[in-house]
Amino acid sequence: MNNGHRLYEAINGVHHKDYMPDFLFATKVEPFFNSYFYAKLYSDKSLTEILYGKCEEWLYIPKTYLVNCSGVFYNQNREVISKEQAKIILTSLTNVVLKPTIGGNSGKGVVVCQLDNGIDLKTGFDIKTLLDDREINYIVQERMRQHESISMIYPHSVNTIRTITYILDGKIYCADLSLRIGSGGKSVDNIHAGGLVIGISNEGLLLRYAYMLGYSDSSLRFEKHPDTGFIFENHVIAGIPQIILSAKKLHGITPHVGLISWDFMVTEDGAPCLIEANYWGQSAWFPQIVHGKPLFGENTLRLLSLLKNKQ
């Protein structure tokens, strides 16, 4: 048993010989599945809507209001516009999410704003100041409202479902799902930002414990949300079967990458909404901790065999 196995077991109390350690996942598994070139290219969040926008019949993607790529501004139709036109757009918006398109992870740089003439009413931040910085790549999108089955757990952040798909022997598989939940009044749900994470069954049932993992330096777990007091076990999250189906269909139209970590939310109407996709620097640790099961399940030995033969 290596250090990865010991870490998972120390937190969740569950031993499993087939856990996938992070070091093996990062150095062998991800490079086995994914072309680094395409993974880095796809990771630009300004491309998400372009890659998957034609799936609107069965998938929702937050509307884009403005994009800045290397100092060039684009409107919602991806038409190049001037700085003055970009300013007009920003001053017309109210509830938006601002996030970096390149290099952002673990919620870093994500800002949820309620704007009045470009000024965030909560912090006083003037979003128009971004127009003068040519080095920042960012996207401004609509702020989504989530389904009541998730909002009632914690309403202050958009709480997302991490859905990992992978292609093995000509078939797309979906690993165990995890719901990330904000806490402490924060507007982001990321684990490194103090959020909680809890396992979900394929039918949408929450497991018993949510974990506050930090940077894998915490083993705090909760049977109910520390802020709202909401009890997790057996609570039904709407739209989970549709999310699994959507993730598999999306993976099928994404060439050159065999392993993708999708972040979905569930809209007010119970429909799947793709927030973003992760193609490189993905995480194997927290889904295994919250489920007490190996990430690749019954396919673990097959995958290890393929990795060995590739060497």
Coordinates of C-alpha atoms in Angstrom, one line a residue:
M1 CA 0.0 0.0 0.0
N2 CA 1.5 3.4 -1.1
N3 CA 1.1 6.8 0.3
G4 CA -1.9 7.6 -1.9
H5 CA -3.8 4.6 -0.6
R6 CA -2.9 5.6 3.0
L7 CA -4.1 9.1 2.5
Y8 CA -7.5 8.1 1.1
E9 CA -8.0 5.5 3.9
A10 CA -6.8 7.9 6.6
I11 CA -9.6 10.3 5.6
N12 CA -12.5 8.1 4.7
G13 CA -11.6 5.0 6.8
V14 CA -12.1 2.7 3.8
H15 CA -9.3 0.5 2.5
H16 CA -9.3 -0.5 -1.2
K17 CA -6.3 -2.0 -3.0
D18 CA -7.4 -0.5 -6.4
Y19 CA -7.4 3.1 -5.5
M20 CA -5.6 5.2 -8.1
P21 CA -2.8 7.2 -6.5
D22 CA -2.5 10.8 -7.6
F23 CA 1.2 10.5 -8.6
L24 CA 0.4 7.6 -10.9
F25 CA -2.7 9.4 -12.3
A26 CA -0.8 12.6 -13.1
T27 CA 2.4 11.0 -14.5
K28 CA 1.0 7.9 -16.3
V29 CA -2.8 7.8 -16.6
E30 CA -3.6 11.3 -17.9
P31 CA -0.7 11.3 -20.5
F32 CA -1.9 7.8 -21.6
F33 CA -5.4 9.1 -22.3
N34 CA -4.8 12.6 -23.5
S35 CA -2.7 14.4 -26.1
Y36 CA -1.1 17.3 -24.2
F37 CA -1.4 19.5 -27.3
Y38 CA -5.1 19.1 -27.7
A39 CA -5.7 19.1 -23.9
K40 CA -4.0 22.5 -23.5
L41 CA -5.8 23.9 -26.5
Y42 CA -9.2 22.8 -25.3
S43 CA -8.5 24.1 -21.8
D44 CA -9.0 27.7 -23.0
K45 CA -12.5 28.4 -21.5
S46 CA -13.3 30.8 -24.3
L47 CA -13.6 27.8 -26.6
T48 CA -16.1 25.8 -24.5
E49 CA -19.2 27.4 -26.1
I50 CA -17.6 27.1 -29.5
L51 CA -16.8 23.4 -29.0
Y52 CA -20.2 22.4 -27.6
G53 CA -22.6 25.2 -28.5
K54 CA -24.4 23.1 -31.1
C55 CA -25.6 20.7 -28.4
E56 CA -28.2 23.1 -27.3
E57 CA -31.1 20.7 -27.9
W58 CA -30.0 18.6 -24.9
L59 CA -27.5 20.8 -23.1
Y60 CA -27.4 24.3 -21.7
I61 CA -24.3 26.4 -21.7
P62 CA -24.2 29.8 -19.9
K63 CA -24.6 32.8 -22.3
T64 CA -21.4 34.6 -23.1
Y65 CA -21.6 38.4 -23.0
L66 CA -18.0 39.4 -23.5
V67 CA -14.6 37.7 -24.1
N68 CA -11.1 39.2 -24.0
C69 CA -8.5 37.1 -25.7
S70 CA -5.0 38.6 -25.8
G71 CA -6.5 42.1 -25.7
V72 CA -9.0 41.5 -28.5
F73 CA -12.7 41.9 -27.4
Y74 CA -15.5 39.7 -28.7
N75 CA -19.3 40.0 -28.2
Q76 CA -21.7 37.1 -27.6
N77 CA -21.7 36.3 -31.3
R78 CA -17.9 36.1 -31.3
E79 CA -17.6 39.2 -33.4
V80 CA -14.5 41.4 -32.9
I81 CA -15.6 44.6 -31.2
S82 CA -13.9 47.8 -30.0
K83 CA -13.0 48.7 -26.4
E84 CA -15.8 51.3 -26.5
Q85 CA -18.3 48.7 -27.5
A86 CA -17.0 46.3 -24.8
K87 CA -17.6 49.1 -22.2
I88 CA -21.2 49.5 -23.4
I89 CA -21.8 45.8 -22.9
L90 CA -20.3 45.7 -19.4
T91 CA -22.3 48.7 -18.2
S92 CA -25.5 47.0 -19.4
L93 CA -25.1 43.8 -17.4
T94 CA -26.4 42.9 -13.9
N95 CA -25.8 39.4 -12.6
V96 CA -22.7 37.9 -14.2
V97 CA -19.8 35.5 -13.6
L98 CA -16.3 36.7 -14.5
K99 CA -13.6 34.1 -14.9
P100 CA -10.1 33.7 -16.4
T101 CA -10.1 31.6 -19.6
I102 CA -6.5 30.4 -19.3
G103 CA -4.7 29.1 -16.2
G104 CA -7.5 29.4 -13.7
N105 CA -8.1 26.5 -11.4
S106 CA -9.7 25.7 -8.1
G107 CA -12.0 28.7 -8.4
K108 CA -9.1 31.2 -8.6
G109 CA -10.0 34.4 -10.3
V110 CA -13.7 33.5 -10.5
V111 CA -15.8 36.5 -9.5
V112 CA -19.6 36.5 -9.1
C113 CA -20.9 40.0 -9.6
Q114 CA -24.1 41.9 -9.2
L115 CA -23.5 45.0 -11.3
D116 CA -24.9 48.5 -11.6
N117 CA -23.3 50.5 -14.4
G118 CA -20.3 48.1 -14.3
I119 CA -19.8 48.4 -10.5
D120 CA -20.2 45.3 -8.3
L121 CA -22.7 46.3 -5.6
K122 CA -21.1 44.0 -3.0
T123 CA -17.4 44.8 -3.3
G124 CA -17.4 48.1 -5.2
F125 CA -15.2 46.5 -7.9
D126 CA -15.4 48.4 -11.2
I127 CA -15.5 45.7 -13.9
K128 CA -14.7 48.3 -16.5
T129 CA -11.1 48.5 -15.3
L130 CA -10.5 45.2 -17.0
L131 CA -10.8 46.9 -20.3
D132 CA -7.4 48.5 -19.8
D133 CA -5.5 45.3 -19.1
R134 CA -4.4 43.6 -22.3
E135 CA -2.7 40.8 -20.4
I136 CA -5.8 39.3 -18.8
N137 CA -7.8 36.7 -20.7
Y138 CA -11.3 36.4 -19.3
I139 CA -14.9 35.7 -20.2
V140 CA -18.1 37.3 -18.8
Q141 CA -21.1 35.0 -18.7
E142 CA -24.6 34.9 -17.3
R143 CA -25.0 33.9 -13.7
M144 CA -27.0 30.7 -13.6
R145 CA -29.8 29.9 -11.1
Q146 CA -29.6 26.3 -9.9
H147 CA -32.3 23.7 -9.2
E148 CA -34.0 23.8 -5.8
S149 CA -32.8 20.3 -4.9
I150 CA -29.2 21.8 -4.8
S151 CA -30.0 25.3 -3.7
M152 CA -31.7 24.1 -0.6
I153 CA -28.4 22.6 0.6
Y154 CA -26.4 25.8 0.2
P155 CA -27.8 28.7 -1.8
H156 CA -24.9 31.1 -2.0
S157 CA -22.8 29.4 -4.7
V158 CA -23.5 27.5 -7.9
N159 CA -22.8 24.0 -6.7
T160 CA -21.4 21.8 -9.4
I161 CA -21.3 18.1 -10.2
R162 CA -17.8 16.7 -11.1
T163 CA -18.4 14.1 -13.8
I164 CA -15.4 12.2 -15.1
T165 CA -15.6 10.2 -18.4
Y166 CA -13.0 8.1 -20.1
I167 CA -12.7 6.0 -23.2
L168 CA -11.4 2.4 -22.8
D169 CA -11.5 -0.4 -25.4
G170 CA -14.0 1.6 -27.6
K171 CA -16.5 2.5 -24.9
I172 CA -17.1 5.6 -22.9
Y173 CA -17.3 5.1 -19.2
C174 CA -18.4 7.5 -16.4
A175 CA -16.7 7.4 -13.0
D176 CA -18.5 8.0 -9.7
L177 CA -19.9 11.5 -9.5
S178 CA -19.2 14.1 -6.8
L179 CA -21.2 17.2 -5.8
R180 CA -19.1 20.2 -4.7
I181 CA -20.9 22.6 -2.3
G182 CA -19.9 26.0 -1.1
S183 CA -19.7 26.9 2.6
G184 CA -19.0 29.8 4.9
G185 CA -21.0 32.3 2.8
K186 CA -18.6 32.0 -0.1
S187 CA -19.9 32.2 -3.7
V188 CA -17.6 29.5 -5.1
D189 CA -17.9 25.7 -4.4
N190 CA -14.2 24.7 -5.0
I191 CA -12.6 22.3 -2.5
H192 CA -9.5 24.4 -2.2
A193 CA -11.6 27.4 -1.3
G194 CA -13.1 25.7 1.7
G195 CA -16.0 24.0 -0.1
L196 CA -17.4 20.5 0.7
V197 CA -17.6 17.5 -1.6
I198 CA -19.9 14.5 -1.4
G199 CA -20.5 11.5 -3.5
I200 CA -23.7 11.0 -5.6
S201 CA -25.1 7.8 -6.9
N202 CA -26.0 7.4 -10.6
E203 CA -29.6 7.8 -9.5
G204 CA -28.9 11.1 -7.8
L205 CA -28.8 10.1 -4.2
L206 CA -26.3 11.8 -1.9
L207 CA -24.1 9.7 0.3
R208 CA -23.9 10.1 4.1
Y209 CA -20.8 12.3 4.5
A210 CA -19.6 15.5 2.9
Y211 CA -15.9 16.1 3.3
M212 CA -14.0 19.4 3.8
L213 CA -10.7 18.4 2.3
G214 CA -8.8 21.7 1.7
Y215 CA -5.6 20.8 0.0
S216 CA -5.9 17.2 1.2
D217 CA -4.8 18.4 4.6
S218 CA -8.2 18.1 6.3
S219 CA -10.3 15.1 7.2
L220 CA -13.4 17.0 8.4
R221 CA -16.6 15.4 7.4
F222 CA -20.2 16.3 8.0
E223 CA -23.6 14.6 7.9
K224 CA -25.3 17.9 7.5
H225 CA -24.2 21.2 6.0
P226 CA -22.3 23.3 8.6
D227 CA -24.1 26.5 7.5
T228 CA -27.6 25.4 6.6
G229 CA -28.0 22.3 8.7
F230 CA -29.2 20.4 5.7
I231 CA -28.9 16.6 6.1
F232 CA -27.2 15.0 3.1
E233 CA -27.9 11.2 3.1
N234 CA -30.4 10.0 0.5
H235 CA -31.3 13.5 -0.6
V236 CA -32.2 13.3 -4.3
I237 CA -30.4 15.7 -6.7
A238 CA -32.4 16.4 -9.8
G239 CA -31.1 15.6 -13.3
I240 CA -28.2 13.3 -12.6
P241 CA -29.0 10.6 -15.2
Q242 CA -29.3 13.4 -17.8
I243 CA -25.9 14.7 -16.7
I244 CA -24.2 11.3 -17.1
L245 CA -25.8 10.9 -20.6
S246 CA -24.7 14.4 -21.6
A247 CA -21.1 13.9 -20.4
K248 CA -20.8 10.8 -22.5
K249 CA -22.3 12.5 -25.6
L250 CA -20.0 15.4 -25.2
H251 CA -17.0 13.2 -24.9
G252 CA -18.0 11.5 -28.1
I253 CA -17.5 14.8 -30.0
T254 CA -14.2 15.7 -28.4
P255 CA -11.3 14.1 -30.3
H256 CA -7.8 13.3 -29.1
V257 CA -8.6 13.3 -25.4
G258 CA -9.7 10.1 -23.7
L259 CA -10.2 11.4 -20.1
I260 CA -12.2 14.5 -19.3
S261 CA -13.5 16.0 -16.0
W262 CA -16.7 17.9 -16.6
D263 CA -18.3 20.4 -14.3
F264 CA -22.0 20.5 -14.6
M265 CA -24.8 22.3 -12.7
V266 CA -28.5 21.6 -12.8
T267 CA -30.7 24.5 -14.0
E268 CA -33.9 25.6 -12.3
D269 CA -35.8 23.4 -14.8
G270 CA -33.7 20.3 -14.0
A271 CA -31.6 20.4 -17.2
P272 CA -27.9 19.8 -17.4
C273 CA -25.8 22.9 -17.8
L274 CA -22.1 22.6 -18.7
I275 CA -20.0 25.1 -16.7
E276 CA -16.6 24.0 -17.9
A277 CA -14.5 21.0 -18.8
N278 CA -11.0 20.0 -17.6
Y279 CA -8.6 18.2 -19.9
W280 CA -5.3 18.5 -18.2
G281 CA -4.2 18.6 -14.5
Q282 CA -7.3 16.7 -13.5
S283 CA -8.0 15.2 -10.0
A284 CA -8.2 11.6 -9.0
W285 CA -8.2 12.0 -5.2
F286 CA -11.5 13.5 -4.1
P287 CA -13.9 11.2 -6.0
Q288 CA -12.2 8.2 -4.5
I289 CA -12.2 9.6 -1.0
V290 CA -15.9 10.5 -1.0
H291 CA -17.0 7.2 -2.5
G292 CA -14.4 4.9 -0.9
K293 CA -14.0 3.2 -4.3
P294 CA -11.3 3.2 -7.0
L295 CA -11.8 5.9 -9.7
F296 CA -11.7 3.3 -12.6
G297 CA -13.7 0.7 -10.8
E298 CA -13.7 -2.7 -12.5
N299 CA -11.6 -1.3 -15.3
T300 CA -8.6 -0.6 -13.0
L301 CA -6.7 -3.8 -13.8
R302 CA -7.3 -3.4 -17.5
L303 CA -6.0 0.1 -17.4
L304 CA -2.9 -0.9 -15.4
S305 CA -2.2 -3.6 -18.0
L306 CA -2.3 -1.1 -20.8
L307 CA 0.0 1.3 -19.0
K308 CA 2.5 -1.5 -18.4
N309 CA 2.4 -2.6 -22.0
K310 CA 3.0 1.0 -23.2
Q311 CA 6.3 1.3 -21.2

